[in-house]
């Protein structure tokens, strides 16, 4: 997500994702909002963006229209999936969501994309 919000990130890898978003409504786990806010605050601490940029980016994310999946994943299930697929627990939440919904996964993260492929989850692009 950060690649969409920061000017100093390369846009190449996300262009196909943005184009794909026009044809479906993205579904994200509830932790997505926290991850976005955390990533923006980390970028601010590193001097990559200003406080007003954080506010604008959060407003931009809010207007994207992503549906928040409200199902709570048992932490032991999350940890087990993370270990099985060698990804973070956060990434496991996205992977499990895609598996449960039978939906493709949108990511530019190579490790998560590899885990999705191994689990038989199609990628958006």
CSV table of C-alpha atoms in Angstrom, one decimal:
chain,number,residue,atom,x,y,z
A,1,UNK,CA,0.0,0.0,0.0
A,2,UNK,CA,2.8,2.4,0.8
A,3,UNK,CA,3.9,2.3,-2.8
A,4,UNK,CA,0.6,4.0,-3.7
A,5,UNK,CA,1.0,6.8,-1.1
A,6,UNK,CA,4.6,7.8,-1.2
A,7,UNK,CA,6.1,9.9,-4.1
A,8,UNK,CA,9.6,8.3,-3.7
A,9,UNK,CA,8.3,4.8,-4.3
A,10,UNK,CA,8.5,3.3,-7.8
A,11,UNK,CA,5.1,3.0,-9.4
A,12,UNK,CA,5.9,0.3,-11.9
A,13,UNK,CA,4.9,-2.7,-9.8
A,14,UNK,CA,1.6,-1.2,-8.6
A,15,UNK,CA,0.3,0.0,-12.0
A,16,UNK,CA,-1.3,-3.3,-12.9
A,17,UNK,CA,-2.9,-3.5,-9.4
A,18,UNK,CA,-4.5,0.0,-9.8
A,19,UNK,CA,-5.9,-1.0,-13.1
A,20,UNK,CA,-7.3,-4.2,-11.7
A,21,UNK,CA,-9.0,-2.3,-8.8
A,22,UNK,CA,-11.2,-0.6,-11.3
A,23,UNK,CA,-12.9,-4.0,-12.1
A,24,UNK,CA,-13.6,-5.3,-8.5
A,25,UNK,CA,-14.1,-4.1,-5.0
A,26,UNK,CA,-11.1,-4.9,-2.8
A,27,UNK,CA,-11.6,-6.7,0.5
A,28,UNK,CA,-9.1,-6.2,3.2
A,29,UNK,CA,-8.6,-7.6,6.8
A,30,UNK,CA,-9.5,-5.3,9.6
A,31,UNK,CA,-5.8,-4.8,10.4
A,32,UNK,CA,-5.3,-3.0,7.1
A,33,UNK,CA,-6.2,0.4,8.5
A,34,UNK,CA,-3.7,-0.1,11.3
A,35,UNK,CA,-1.0,-1.2,8.9
A,36,UNK,CA,-1.5,1.8,6.6
A,37,UNK,CA,-1.4,4.2,9.5
A,38,UNK,CA,1.7,2.6,10.9
A,39,UNK,CA,3.5,2.6,7.6
A,40,UNK,CA,2.7,6.3,7.1
A,41,UNK,CA,3.8,7.2,10.6
A,42,UNK,CA,7.1,5.3,10.0
A,43,UNK,CA,7.6,7.2,6.7
A,44,UNK,CA,7.0,10.4,8.6
A,45,UNK,CA,9.5,9.5,11.3
A,46,UNK,CA,12.1,8.8,8.6
A,47,UNK,CA,11.4,12.2,7.0
A,48,UNK,CA,9.9,10.7,3.8
A,49,UNK,CA,6.6,12.6,4.2
A,50,UNK,CA,5.2,15.5,6.3
A,51,UNK,CA,2.4,15.4,8.9
A,52,UNK,CA,-0.1,17.0,6.4
A,53,UNK,CA,0.9,14.3,3.9
A,54,UNK,CA,0.0,11.6,6.4
A,55,UNK,CA,-3.4,13.2,6.8
A,56,UNK,CA,-4.0,13.5,3.0
A,57,UNK,CA,-2.8,9.9,2.5
A,58,UNK,CA,-5.2,8.6,5.2
A,59,UNK,CA,-8.1,10.5,3.6
A,60,UNK,CA,-7.1,9.0,0.2
A,61,UNK,CA,-7.0,5.5,1.6
A,62,UNK,CA,-10.5,6.1,3.2
A,63,UNK,CA,-11.9,7.1,-0.2
A,64,UNK,CA,-10.6,3.9,-1.9
A,65,UNK,CA,-13.7,2.0,-0.9
A,66,UNK,CA,-12.1,-1.1,0.4
A,67,UNK,CA,-14.5,-3.4,2.2
A,68,UNK,CA,-13.2,-4.5,5.6
A,69,UNK,CA,-13.7,-8.1,6.4
A,70,UNK,CA,-14.9,-8.4,10.0
A,71,UNK,CA,-14.2,-12.0,10.7
A,72,UNK,CA,-11.7,-12.4,13.6
A,73,UNK,CA,-9.0,-15.0,13.0
A,74,UNK,CA,-8.0,-17.1,16.0
A,75,UNK,CA,-4.4,-16.1,16.8
A,76,UNK,CA,-3.3,-19.8,16.8
A,77,UNK,CA,-4.7,-20.2,13.3
A,78,UNK,CA,-3.0,-17.1,12.2
A,79,UNK,CA,0.3,-18.2,13.7
A,80,UNK,CA,0.0,-21.6,12.2
A,81,UNK,CA,-0.7,-20.2,8.7
A,82,UNK,CA,2.2,-17.8,9.1
A,83,UNK,CA,4.6,-20.6,10.0
A,84,UNK,CA,3.2,-22.9,7.3
A,85,UNK,CA,3.7,-20.3,4.5
A,86,UNK,CA,6.8,-18.6,6.0
A,87,UNK,CA,5.2,-15.1,6.1
A,88,UNK,CA,4.4,-12.7,8.8
A,89,UNK,CA,1.2,-13.0,10.8
A,90,UNK,CA,0.0,-9.9,9.1
A,91,UNK,CA,0.6,-11.3,5.7
A,92,UNK,CA,-1.0,-14.6,6.8
A,93,UNK,CA,-4.2,-12.6,7.5
A,94,UNK,CA,-4.4,-11.4,3.9
A,95,UNK,CA,-3.6,-14.9,2.6
A,96,UNK,CA,-6.3,-16.6,4.8
A,97,UNK,CA,-8.8,-13.9,3.7
A,98,UNK,CA,-8.2,-14.7,0.1
A,99,UNK,CA,-8.4,-18.5,0.7
A,100,UNK,CA,-11.7,-18.1,2.7
A,101,UNK,CA,-13.3,-15.8,0.2
A,102,UNK,CA,-12.0,-17.7,-2.8
A,103,UNK,CA,-10.6,-14.4,-4.0
A,104,UNK,CA,-7.4,-13.4,-5.8
A,105,UNK,CA,-4.7,-11.7,-3.8
A,106,UNK,CA,-3.3,-8.3,-4.7
A,107,UNK,CA,0.2,-7.8,-3.6
A,108,UNK,CA,3.6,-6.6,-4.8
A,109,UNK,CA,5.3,-8.4,-1.9
A,110,UNK,CA,7.3,-11.3,-3.4
A,111,UNK,CA,7.2,-13.5,-0.3
A,112,UNK,CA,3.5,-13.2,0.0
A,113,UNK,CA,3.0,-13.7,-3.7
A,114,UNK,CA,5.0,-16.9,-3.4
A,115,UNK,CA,3.0,-18.1,-0.5
A,116,UNK,CA,-0.2,-17.4,-2.4
A,117,UNK,CA,1.0,-19.3,-5.4
A,118,UNK,CA,2.0,-22.3,-3.1
A,119,UNK,CA,-1.5,-22.2,-1.5
A,120,UNK,CA,-3.2,-22.1,-4.9
A,121,UNK,CA,-4.4,-18.6,-4.5
A,122,UNK,CA,-4.5,-16.6,-7.8
A,123,UNK,CA,-2.8,-13.2,-7.9
A,124,UNK,CA,-4.6,-10.2,-9.2
A,125,UNK,CA,-1.7,-9.6,-11.6
